[in-house]
Amino acid sequence: MLISSILILAIAAGGFALTYLIENEEPFLWRVAAGNVIGSAIFGTTTFLLAMFAGLNAATVIAAMVIVLIPIVLLKSEDRRKIFRHDWAKAKGKMQGASVVKALRLLYYVGFLLLFVFFFDRTMIETDQGIFTGGSNNLGDLPFHLGAIFSFTDGANFPPQNPSFAGAKFSYPFIADLITAAFMKFGVGVKDAMLVQNVAWAFSLLVILERFVLKLTNDRLASKIAPALLFLSGGLGFIWFFGDFGAQAKGFSEFIWHIPKDYTIGQDFRWGNSLITLFMTQRSLLLGMPLTLIILQKLWESFCDTETRRHGDAEKRIAESPRHRVTASVFAGSIAGLLPLIHLHSLVVLFVVTAFLFFLRIEKWREWVGFGIGVCVLAIPQLAWSISRSATETTKFFEWHFGWDSGDANFLWFWIKNTGIFIPVIAIGIYMFFSTQRRGDAEEGESTKEKEKDKSSDSSLIPLPSSLLLFYLPFVFLFLISNVAKLAPWEWDNIKVLIYWFVGSIPFVAFAVSWMWRKSSALKIVAASCFLVLVFSGALDVWRTASGQIKNGVFDADGVLVAERIKRSTPLKALFLNAPTYNSAVVLSGRQSLMRYPGHLGSHGIDYGARERDVKSIYSGGSNADELMRKYGIEYVLISPEERNSVAANEQFFRKFPVVAEAGQYKVYKVK
């Protein structure tokens, strides 16, 4: 874990220097967080490009690391060094001395950091009995990501082919998994590499979201509330929780340590807590979202720059020439251009937001065009590469479909049940924001001393309420389009877009809770109650995971052992036949499979039907089995309990071939 931590800090150092090209005035912690995700994006993409020519090895990873660190030379500029010294001095000032405010601030960040450590530690559990996961929704996603990671480290998968569907381009955004694979080339274990990266990216998202909300609302308390609303998101599931508690005989303390199910996702709920259903299972989003929020913050600053209102004696503006703003927009666009292989849905969200902003502030066309040029230069080549020879059918990614994943449920009740009071509080927040005309209302309760010490609150750019509402329009559009159409073959995957509506709405919700908390003693009770209702269900699910109450088996001990033997006895690019399941032992070997889990393939727009029929035909040992194996170029066949149960493997047929690896009930036959 120490090596992983050193590597992530080195990556963050290079990205940290690049933040001075995007923003002139940001706190030191934000620069570290932004530097982490920007550096990770550049490191992953650079590693991919180098590995395409030289393979993934220690030399290519070191070269990528050197390239990521090059931006540090930007700090040789006297102007940037002056800003850096100013940022560092302010950061030290916040840590020096003792006060209740500083203690609470430290407790806030340490609390979230510990939460992320305990939570993501449950992503992958290695024991003598095999590999498990402590995430209720991670049973299929963990082996998918492990399959990608091991295909890079042990399968020489460059240029990347889909390890779950041999012969097709690996068009799934794989950079997050490639970064893990790169760390492993320094001797880091896969669990430790994923844990350090997940915690670092999640903490960066916390800091970046906090800053994003502060920029939009100019309300420091709202910015502190915002991360809890995201990471502990949920609906009315806590009502079901108390119902389940009342229906059994255990005491509350015992019941809370043995919670029977999740209360944000399952038979009754479809929204799902963000940590449970997205950030643990979809590592691409965990890297893509903070990167996207950095860009959204920059777009917001450009958007509201012409519509600010004066506060106090004077309006403080960051002195930027039009040319500098356009240059910064081009660079921000370049960062966004890295998203196709990191998280494509995030790029789609940015496209929608930018399109709206362009027409709403067409006088800023130079900055919008500069941003678009920056995006296109890097995004178009990646998109062209991923689309060519891909098995994904793009026509499956749009279809009119009302109600997202509500099924036959009443549409309004579905959203109330799944998000609780979140949507009504959005409306309250919008009303409160418009009705609050004085800065004192927005910063009531903050001491004069803190105001003087923290000049980084960007109170210089206080937007008119109309600016924030217009900026919110594209997020409303994302909600509407996700409720009238499928944006992926599996309708639930609309969550990858809906989560950005949720994040875009958080500033209003956090502002409403903050405003009520400061307004009066009576409203403090209302604010606390609203906050509790907003996070209770999500907190239950996160607690259930972080406290170790879930332990689902993914690979048994024999599966892990036979995977190691496969590595030693088969070529790196060997093609395997295995049952179409998510947890085949082949996953851990890094070798290619003719076909794996249909659920993953279908959700990625791959038509797997004909191949699935052929897999079953081969395992049956029928008259055309040998011909089909020659057709696909299959070299090895796995027979395990899964093949015996799910595809009725005819072991007698395969006994004519030599066994090259076995462990327990697992056998690998060499058929070519």
XYZ file of N, CA, C and O in Angstrom, residues 95-267:
692
model
N -4.155 25.423 9.246
C -3.805 24.305 10.115
C -3.173 24.764 11.429
O -3.140 24.009 12.399
N -2.656 25.976 11.459
C -1.962 26.461 12.652
C -2.962 26.993 13.677
O -4.009 27.532 13.330
N -2.589 26.843 14.933
C -3.462 27.326 15.987
C -4.586 26.338 16.256
O -4.808 25.389 15.509
N -5.304 26.576 17.322
C -6.399 25.691 17.708
C -7.681 26.489 17.847
O -7.690 27.572 18.428
N -8.741 25.960 17.286
C -10.052 26.570 17.419
C -11.094 25.499 17.135
O -10.801 24.460 16.539
N -12.298 25.758 17.568
C -13.383 24.803 17.341
C -13.632 24.626 15.852
O -13.837 23.504 15.367
N -13.593 25.735 15.099
C -13.842 25.675 13.656
C -12.798 24.808 12.965
O -13.120 23.960 12.123
N -11.528 24.992 13.314
C -10.463 24.200 12.691
C -10.562 22.729 13.080
O -10.313 21.846 12.254
N -10.932 22.471 14.324
C -11.092 21.083 14.768
C -12.233 20.404 14.013
O -12.114 19.247 13.590
N -13.322 21.121 13.833
C -14.458 20.561 13.101
C -14.111 20.326 11.633
O -14.522 19.320 11.050
N -13.349 21.264 11.056
C -12.941 21.101 9.663
C -12.073 19.855 9.499
O -12.263 19.061 8.571
N -11.130 19.671 10.423
C -10.264 18.492 10.364
C -11.073 17.217 10.563
O -10.883 16.225 9.843
N -11.991 17.246 11.516
C -12.826 16.080 11.779
C -13.683 15.732 10.564
O -13.900 14.553 10.252
N -14.149 16.752 9.870
C -14.975 16.568 8.667
C -14.207 15.772 7.610
O -14.705 14.757 7.091
N -12.992 16.204 7.309
C -12.219 15.533 6.255
C -11.712 14.165 6.710
O -11.740 13.198 5.930
N -11.262 14.073 7.940
C -10.782 12.785 8.445
C -11.926 11.775 8.495
O -11.750 10.599 8.163
N -13.111 12.243 8.880
C -14.272 11.359 8.934
C -14.605 10.766 7.582
O -14.830 9.551 7.450
N -14.633 11.607 6.560
C -14.910 11.109 5.217
C -13.793 10.196 4.729
O -14.047 9.172 4.075
N -12.547 10.556 5.042
C -11.422 9.725 4.607
C -11.519 8.324 5.210
O -11.331 7.315 4.505
N -11.816 8.244 6.491
C -11.959 6.941 7.141
C -13.136 6.165 6.553
O -13.061 4.940 6.367
N -14.222 6.864 6.267
C -15.373 6.215 5.634
C -14.964 5.570 4.323
O -15.289 4.404 4.047
N -14.219 6.320 3.493
C -13.797 5.789 2.194
C -12.860 4.596 2.363
O -12.949 3.623 1.606
N -11.971 4.666 3.342
C -11.032 3.557 3.556
C -11.785 2.287 3.931
O -11.578 1.220 3.335
N -12.673 2.381 4.930
C -13.412 1.199 5.372
C -14.361 0.696 4.283
O -14.542 -0.516 4.118
N -14.962 1.632 3.554
C -15.927 1.234 2.523
C -15.231 0.527 1.365
O -15.605 -0.592 0.979
N -14.211 1.164 0.794
C -13.575 0.585 -0.398
C -12.692 -0.619 -0.052
O -12.347 -1.391 -0.949
N -12.350 -0.774 1.219
C -11.633 -1.979 1.621
C -12.478 -3.227 1.418
O -11.957 -4.335 1.303
N -13.801 -3.050 1.346
C -14.715 -4.171 1.143
C -14.934 -4.490 -0.337
O -15.664 -5.435 -0.650
N -14.319 -3.726 -1.217
C -14.490 -3.990 -2.651
C -14.014 -5.388 -3.014
O -14.689 -6.131 -3.737
N -12.840 -5.758 -2.516
C -12.258 -7.067 -2.808
C -11.660 -7.627 -1.529
O -10.864 -6.965 -0.870
N -12.062 -8.850 -1.183
C -11.605 -9.497 0.044
C -10.914 -10.797 -0.347
O -11.523 -11.662 -0.986
N -9.649 -10.911 0.010
C -8.882 -12.109 -0.318
C -8.663 -12.941 0.938
O -8.154 -12.442 1.948
N -9.046 -14.222 0.885
C -8.847 -15.142 1.998
C -8.348 -16.479 1.447
O -8.249 -16.671 0.231
N -8.079 -17.416 2.348
C -7.671 -18.762 1.928
C -8.798 -19.492 1.206
O -8.552 -20.439 0.457
N -10.024 -19.049 1.429
C -11.175 -19.692 0.785
C -11.457 -19.139 -0.608
O -12.304 -19.656 -1.328
N -10.769 -18.059 -0.983
C -10.978 -17.491 -2.310
C -11.094 -15.980 -2.266
O -10.594 -15.327 -1.345
N -11.781 -15.444 -3.246
C -11.975 -13.993 -3.367
C -13.449 -13.674 -3.160
O -14.328 -14.304 -3.760
N -13.702 -12.678 -2.310
C -15.061 -12.275 -1.969
C -15.204 -10.768 -2.214
O -14.220 -10.059 -2.429
N -16.432 -10.304 -2.151
C -16.673 -8.862 -2.181
C -17.656 -8.507 -1.083
O -18.575 -9.277 -0.777
N -17.451 -7.350 -0.481
C -18.341 -6.866 0.557
C -19.365 -5.887 0.031
O -20.073 -5.257 0.806
N -19.460 -5.758 -1.289
C -20.453 -4.879 -1.900
C -21.631 -5.676 -2.417
O -21.459 -6.632 -3.179
N -22.827 -5.310 -2.016
C -24.016 -6.075 -2.397
C -24.269 -6.049 -3.896
O -24.885 -6.978 -4.443
N -23.802 -5.019 -4.573
C -24.010 -4.913 -6.018
C -22.726 -5.094 -6.806
O -22.665 -4.741 -7.988
N -21.697 -5.632 -6.170
C -20.385 -5.733 -6.798
C -20.049 -7.157 -7.243
O -18.927 -7.426 -7.675
N -21.016 -8.060 -7.160
C -20.751 -9.461 -7.445
C -20.340 -9.676 -8.898
O -19.441 -10.470 -9.188
N -20.971 -8.979 -9.820
C -20.610 -9.111 -11.230
C -19.580 -8.095 -11.679
O -18.769 -8.382 -12.570
N -19.578 -6.923 -11.065
C -18.679 -5.857 -11.508
C -17.238 -6.094 -11.107
O -16.318 -5.761 -11.848
N -17.013 -6.673 -9.917
C -15.635 -6.934 -9.493
C -14.913 -7.847 -10.479
O -13.809 -7.503 -10.938
N -15.467 -9.013 -10.856
C -14.752 -9.842 -11.835
C -14.610 -9.181 -13.192
O -13.633 -9.447 -13.907
N -15.562 -8.326 -13.571
C -15.415 -7.618 -14.845
C -14.175 -6.741 -14.824
O -13.370 -6.749 -15.765
N -14.005 -5.967 -13.743
C -12.837 -5.089 -13.646
C -11.554 -5.896 -13.471
O -10.513 -5.542 -14.041
N -11.616 -6.982 -12.699
C -10.435 -7.828 -12.560
C -10.047 -8.433 -13.906
O -8.854 -8.563 -14.220
N -11.048 -8.802 -14.697
C -10.752 -9.342 -16.020
C -10.028 -8.340 -16.897
O -9.090 -8.690 -17.626
N -10.450 -7.072 -16.818
C -9.768 -6.027 -17.584
C -8.350 -5.811 -17.064
O -7.384 -5.743 -17.835
N -8.209 -5.724 -15.748
C -6.893 -5.462 -15.141
C -5.905 -6.577 -15.473
O -4.782 -6.323 -15.941
N -6.308 -7.812 -15.258
C -5.397 -8.934 -15.497
C -5.134 -9.148 -16.989
O -4.084 -9.682 -17.362
N -6.054 -8.722 -17.833
C -5.772 -8.825 -19.276
C -4.622 -7.905 -19.661
O -3.867 -8.201 -20.591
N -4.468 -6.800 -18.942
C -3.344 -5.885 -19.193
C -2.051 -6.393 -18.551
O -0.983 -6.299 -19.159
N -2.149 -6.915 -17.338
C -0.932 -7.326 -16.628
C -0.442 -8.707 -17.052
O 0.765 -8.957 -17.075
N -1.353 -9.631 -17.365
C -0.975 -11.021 -17.621
C -1.433 -11.542 -18.977
O -1.196 -12.711 -19.279
N -2.093 -10.709 -19.763
C -2.594 -11.174 -21.047
C -2.078 -10.408 -22.240
O -2.522 -10.647 -23.364
N -1.120 -9.486 -22.011
C -0.546 -8.699 -23.119
C -1.644 -8.149 -24.023
O -1.546 -8.211 -25.255
N -2.671 -7.571 -23.416
C -3.863 -7.166 -24.166
C -3.699 -5.777 -24.789
O -4.420 -4.832 -24.456
N -2.747 -5.683 -25.700
C -2.526 -4.431 -26.445
C -2.279 -4.767 -27.913
O -1.445 -5.632 -28.199
N -2.998 -4.108 -28.827
C -4.119 -3.194 -28.606
C -5.256 -3.908 -27.871
O -5.495 -5.092 -28.118
N -5.935 -3.202 -26.971
C -6.921 -3.854 -26.112
C -8.093 -4.463 -26.875
O -8.772 -3.782 -27.643
N -8.292 -5.754 -26.681
C -9.487 -6.437 -27.138
C -10.371 -6.715 -25.933
O -9.898 -6.791 -24.800
N -11.648 -6.892 -26.184
C -12.587 -7.158 -25.110
C -12.294 -8.535 -24.516
O -12.481 -9.550 -25.184
N -11.809 -8.618 -23.290
C -11.471 -9.923 -22.715
C -12.688 -10.813 -22.499
O -12.551 -12.023 -22.332
N -13.884 -10.206 -22.535
C -15.118 -10.969 -22.344
C -15.764 -11.387 -23.664
O -16.742 -12.142 -23.657
N -15.237 -10.897 -24.779
C -15.823 -11.193 -26.094
C -14.703 -11.110 -27.119
O -14.531 -10.098 -27.792
N -13.916 -12.160 -27.199
C -12.674 -12.165 -27.980
C -12.898 -11.738 -29.423
O -13.902 -12.080 -30.044
N -11.933 -10.974 -29.939
C -11.966 -10.534 -31.324
C -12.590 -9.171 -31.528
O -12.531 -8.614 -32.627
N -13.205 -8.601 -30.476
C -13.841 -7.285 -30.579
C -13.001 -6.250 -29.848
O -12.322 -6.553 -28.865
N -13.063 -5.015 -30.331
C -12.354 -3.914 -29.677
C -12.894 -3.723 -28.257
O -14.090 -3.836 -28.011
N -12.005 -3.443 -27.332
C -12.412 -3.186 -25.952
C -12.864 -1.736 -25.870
O -12.099 -0.835 -25.520
N -14.123 -1.495 -26.175
C -14.633 -0.129 -26.253
C -15.134 0.387 -24.911
O -15.479 1.567 -24.792
N -15.209 -0.467 -23.903
C -15.577 0.002 -22.564
C -14.478 0.936 -22.040
O -13.288 0.646 -22.211
N -14.830 2.066 -21.409
C -13.800 2.969 -20.872
C -12.953 2.269 -19.813
O -13.418 2.019 -18.708
N -11.705 1.983 -20.148
C -10.888 1.093 -19.318
C -9.720 1.785 -18.627
O -8.906 1.125 -17.973
N -9.595 3.094 -18.732
C -8.412 3.779 -18.200
C -8.246 3.563 -16.701
O -7.126 3.361 -16.202
N -9.333 3.590 -15.942
C -9.230 3.386 -14.488
C -8.603 2.025 -14.188
O -7.740 1.902 -13.308
N -9.024 1.004 -14.915
C -8.460 -0.330 -14.702
C -7.024 -0.414 -15.209
O -6.198 -1.140 -14.628
N -6.708 0.309 -16.258
C -5.338 0.310 -16.761
C -4.391 0.963 -15.748
O -3.239 0.538 -15.599
N -4.849 1.992 -15.052
C -4.023 2.624 -14.016
C -3.714 1.617 -12.911
O -2.580 1.541 -12.415
N -4.705 0.822 -12.530
C -4.469 -0.230 -11.541
C -3.433 -1.224 -12.052
O -2.512 -1.620 -11.326
N -3.576 -1.631 -13.303
C -2.617 -2.565 -13.899
C -1.214 -1.972 -13.916
O -0.220 -2.671 -13.675
N -1.111 -0.663 -14.188
C 0.200 -0.004 -14.206
C 0.848 -0.035 -12.829
O 2.051 -0.288 -12.698
N 0.064 0.204 -11.775
C 0.600 0.142 -10.411
C 1.119 -1.255 -10.102
O 2.128 -1.420 -9.401
N 0.440 -2.264 -10.618
C 0.829 -3.648 -10.335
C 2.186 -3.988 -10.942
O 2.846 -4.933 -10.491
N 2.620 -3.247 -11.946
C 3.930 -3.489 -12.541
C 5.065 -3.085 -11.596
O 6.225 -3.376 -11.863
N 4.722 -2.420 -10.498
C 5.708 -2.096 -9.467
C 5.615 -3.057 -8.289
O 6.143 -2.786 -7.216
N 4.916 -4.176 -8.494
C 4.811 -5.184 -7.454
C 3.661 -4.980 -6.493
O 3.573 -5.678 -5.475
N 2.777 -4.057 -6.781
C 1.625 -3.791 -5.914
C 0.546 -4.842 -6.181
O 0.296 -5.211 -7.327
N -0.107 -5.318 -5.142
C -1.219 -6.248 -5.305
C -2.442 -5.541 -5.861
O -2.639 -4.338 -5.660
N -3.292 -6.292 -6.555
C -4.452 -5.683 -7.200
C -5.400 -5.065 -6.176
O -5.958 -3.979 -6.412
N -5.579 -5.704 -5.023
C -6.475 -5.149 -4.001
C -5.949 -3.816 -3.477
O -6.701 -2.835 -3.371
N -4.657 -3.759 -3.157
C -4.073 -2.530 -2.619
C -4.107 -1.405 -3.649
O -4.375 -0.246 -3.302
N -3.815 -1.738 -4.901
C -3.827 -0.718 -5.948
C -5.221 -0.123 -6.096
O -5.394 1.103 -6.151
N -6.241 -0.974 -6.164
C -7.617 -0.481 -6.299
C -8.033 0.326 -5.074
O -8.687 1.367 -5.202
N -7.658 -0.152 -3.885
C -8.065 0.536 -2.658
C -7.498 1.947 -2.604
O -8.236 2.916 -2.368
N -6.204 2.093 -2.831
C -5.577 3.420 -2.762
C -6.163 4.347 -3.820
O -6.475 5.518 -3.542
N -6.334 3.849 -5.033
C -6.882 4.683 -6.091
C -8.322 5.073 -5.791
O -8.705 6.254 -5.937
N -9.144 4.119 -5.378
C -10.548 4.425 -5.095
C -10.688 5.450 -3.977
O -11.499 6.383 -4.067
N -9.910 5.289 -2.912
C -9.971 6.238 -1.796
C -9.501 7.618 -2.250
O -10.123 8.640 -1.928
N -8.406 7.667 -3.020
C -7.872 8.956 -3.481
C -8.854 9.655 -4.407
O -9.077 10.875 -4.297
N -9.462 8.911 -5.308
C -10.420 9.525 -6.242
C -11.692 9.960 -5.521
O -12.255 11.022 -5.823
N -12.153 9.155 -4.569
C -13.357 9.519 -3.823
C -13.114 10.771 -2.980
O -13.970 11.667 -2.916
N -11.957 10.845 -2.321
C -11.653 12.032 -1.523
C -11.504 13.266 -2.424
O -11.924 14.367 -2.058
N -10.917 13.079 -3.588
C -10.814 14.193 -4.541
C -12.198 14.654 -4.973
O -12.455 15.861 -5.082
N -13.093 13.702 -5.207
C -14.465 14.061 -5.568
C -15.126 14.858 -4.457
O -15.838 15.839 -4.716
N -14.892 14.472 -3.215
C -15.423 15.214 -2.072
C -14.985 16.671 -2.112
O -15.809 17.593 -2.017
N -13.698 16.906 -2.256
C -13.154 18.265 -2.236
C -13.642 19.063 -3.440
O -14.014 20.238 -3.325
N -13.643 18.438 -4.607
C -14.033 19.135 -5.835
C -15.520 19.462 -5.823
O -15.932 20.553 -6.244
N -16.359 18.541 -5.338
C -17.787 18.820 -5.233
C -18.051 19.938 -4.239
O -18.879 20.828 -4.481
N -17.364 19.895 -3.118
C -17.510 20.942 -2.100
C -17.210 22.314 -2.707
O -17.950 23.286 -2.512
N -16.132 22.403 -3.469
C -15.746 23.670 -4.085
C -16.739 24.094 -5.158
O -17.068 25.272 -5.302
N -17.217 23.119 -5.930
C -18.195 23.386 -6.991
C -19.459 24.017 -6.405
O -19.976 25.012 -6.926
N -19.956 23.464 -5.315
C -21.169 23.994 -4.691
C -20.906 25.372 -4.095
O -21.763 26.270 -4.173
N -19.725 25.590 -3.517
C -19.385 26.911 -2.989
C -19.357 27.952 -4.100
O -19.849 29.076 -3.931
N -18.816 27.584 -5.241
C -18.766 28.513 -6.376
C -20.168 28.898 -6.824
O -20.438 30.060 -7.148
N -21.073 27.911 -6.855
C -22.411 28.170 -7.375
C -23.305 28.908 -6.396
O -24.142 29.721 -6.803
N -23.143 28.645 -5.103
C -24.061 29.217 -4.118
C -23.441 30.296 -3.256
O -24.169 31.045 -2.598
N -22.101 30.344 -3.198
C -21.396 31.253 -2.299
C -21.813 31.027 -0.839
O -21.855 31.945 -0.032
N -22.126 29.766 -0.530
C -22.579 29.411 0.815
C -21.678 28.291 1.337
O -21.726 27.165 0.854
N -20.858 28.621 2.351
C -19.878 27.657 2.819
C -20.524 26.463 3.517
O -20.077 25.322 3.352
N -21.565 26.692 4.292
C -22.235 25.579 4.951
C -22.861 24.645 3.924
O -22.793 23.420 4.055
N -23.464 25.208 2.887
C -24.045 24.376 1.823
C -22.983 23.502 1.168
O -23.221 22.339 0.842
N -21.793 24.057 0.986
C -20.722 23.291 0.351
C -20.281 22.125 1.223
O -19.844 21.087 0.707
N -20.376 22.288 2.548
C -20.009 21.197 3.456
C -21.093 20.121 3.510
O -20.806 18.943 3.729
N -22.327 20.521 3.299
C -23.440 19.577 3.307
C -23.445 18.726 2.036
O -23.800 17.541 2.061
N -23.029 19.321 0.923
C -23.168 18.699 -0.393
C -22.570 17.292 -0.493
O -23.230 16.386 -1.013
N -21.323 17.050 -0.049
C -20.770 15.696 -0.203
C -21.593 14.615 0.492
O -21.726 13.500 -0.016
N -22.155 14.932 1.655
C -22.990 13.951 2.352
C -24.225 13.618 1.529
O -24.676 12.465 1.491
N -24.791 14.617 0.849
C -25.961 14.380 0.017
C -25.640 13.440 -1.141
O -26.500 12.657 -1.567
N -24.411 13.513 -1.648
C -24.015 12.620 -2.742
C -23.643 11.237 -2.222
O -24.186 10.225 -2.681
N -22.722 11.176 -1.275
C -22.189 9.883 -0.848
C -23.172 9.081 0.007
O -23.040 7.861 0.117
N -24.151 9.750 0.620
C -25.148 9.063 1.430
C -26.535 9.181 0.810
O -27.553 9.129 1.504
N -26.583 9.315 -0.494
C -27.851 9.516 -1.191
C -28.773 8.312 -1.022
O -28.329 7.167 -0.923
N -30.060 8.589 -0.981
C -31.053 7.527 -0.860
C -32.447 8.113 -0.842
O -32.629 9.329 -0.978
N -33.430 7.262 -0.683
C -34.819 7.710 -0.699
C -35.511 7.443 0.623
O -34.988 7.756 1.696
N -36.681 6.810 0.542
C -37.493 6.567 1.730
C -37.289 5.166 2.294
O -38.103 4.676 3.074
N -36.201 4.524 1.922
C -35.970 3.154 2.363
C -35.900 2.984 3.865
O -36.172 1.892 4.385
N -35.541 4.042 4.584
C -35.451 3.932 6.046
C -36.800 3.577 6.658
O -36.862 2.985 7.744
N -37.902 3.908 5.978
C -39.235 3.516 6.473
C -39.364 1.998 6.442
O -39.857 1.374 7.395
N -38.902 1.390 5.367
C -38.899 -0.066 5.253
C -37.951 -0.675 6.305
O -38.218 -1.742 6.837
N -36.858 0.013 6.560
C -35.897 -0.453 7.572
C -36.562 -0.571 8.939
O -36.434 -1.600 9.626
N -37.278 0.467 9.342
C -37.943 0.416 10.645
C -39.059 -0.626 10.653
O -39.338 -1.250 11.678
N -39.680 -0.845 9.482
C -40.684 -1.900 9.382
C -40.073 -3.273 9.591
O -40.636 -4.122 10.303
N -38.906 -3.493 8.981
C -38.221 -4.775 9.158
C -37.750 -4.959 10.597
O -37.784 -6.068 11.145
N -37.306 -3.867 11.211
C -36.865 -3.952 12.609
C -38.027 -4.318 13.528
O -37.900 -5.178 14.415
N -39.176 -3.706 13.283
C -40.339 -3.983 14.116
C -40.901 -5.377 13.926
O -41.588 -5.896 14.811
N -40.594 -6.003 12.782
C -41.154 -7.323 12.480
C -40.318 -8.471 13.037
O -40.648 -9.632 12.816
N -39.230 -8.159 13.734
C -38.390 -9.209 14.299
C -38.118 -8.914 15.781
O -38.533 -7.901 16.313
N -37.400 -9.810 16.433
C -37.290 -9.730 17.890
C -35.945 -9.217 18.387
O -35.753 -9.075 19.590
N -34.999 -8.936 17.513
C -33.676 -8.485 17.950
C -33.738 -7.062 18.496
O -34.592 -6.263 18.100
N -32.797 -6.741 19.379
C -32.645 -5.366 19.833
C -32.055 -4.509 18.721
O -31.455 -5.025 17.776
N -32.201 -3.191 18.872
C -31.754 -2.316 17.788
C -30.252 -2.434 17.550
O -29.792 -2.456 16.407
N -29.462 -2.490 18.629
C -28.009 -2.564 18.477
C -27.596 -3.838 17.745
O -26.644 -3.838 16.957
N -28.282 -4.939 18.005
C -27.972 -6.186 17.305
C -28.451 -6.126 15.860
O -27.759 -6.574 14.936
N -29.632 -5.545 15.641
C -30.197 -5.472 14.294
C -29.343 -4.602 13.378
O -29.146 -4.924 12.207
N -28.810 -3.502 13.926
C -28.032 -2.585 13.094
C -26.722 -3.218 12.651
O -26.106 -2.785 11.666
N -26.283 -4.252 13.370
C -25.069 -4.978 12.979
C -25.386 -6.178 12.090
O -24.467 -6.863 11.623
N -26.654 -6.415 11.853
C -27.061 -7.536 10.996
C -28.234 -7.095 10.111
O -29.296 -7.724 10.090
N -28.028 -6.002 9.392
C -29.081 -5.477 8.518
C -29.307 -6.474 7.377
O -28.353 -6.881 6.702
N -30.543 -6.878 7.132
C -30.791 -7.981 6.194
C -30.656 -7.635 4.717
O -30.451 -8.533 3.893
N -30.779 -6.357 4.357
C -30.765 -6.005 2.937
C -30.438 -4.528 2.773
O -30.350 -3.779 3.753
N -30.246 -4.123 1.516
C -30.053 -2.708 1.218
C -31.406 -2.007 1.161
O -32.428 -2.618 0.798
N -31.394 -0.711 1.455
C -32.632 0.064 1.456
C -32.617 1.201 0.438
O -33.429 2.122 0.525
N -31.693 1.140 -0.521
C -31.718 2.111 -1.633
C -31.747 1.404 -2.985
O -31.957 2.045 -4.007
N -31.518 0.103 -3.003
C -31.502 -0.650 -4.260
C -31.995 -2.064 -3.967
O -31.714 -2.618 -2.899
N -32.744 -2.633 -4.877
C -33.263 -3.977 -4.680
C -34.643 -4.107 -5.282
O -34.997 -3.417 -6.241
N -35.451 -4.954 -4.718
C -36.786 -5.191 -5.255
C -37.676 -3.960 -5.130
O -38.490 -3.668 -6.013
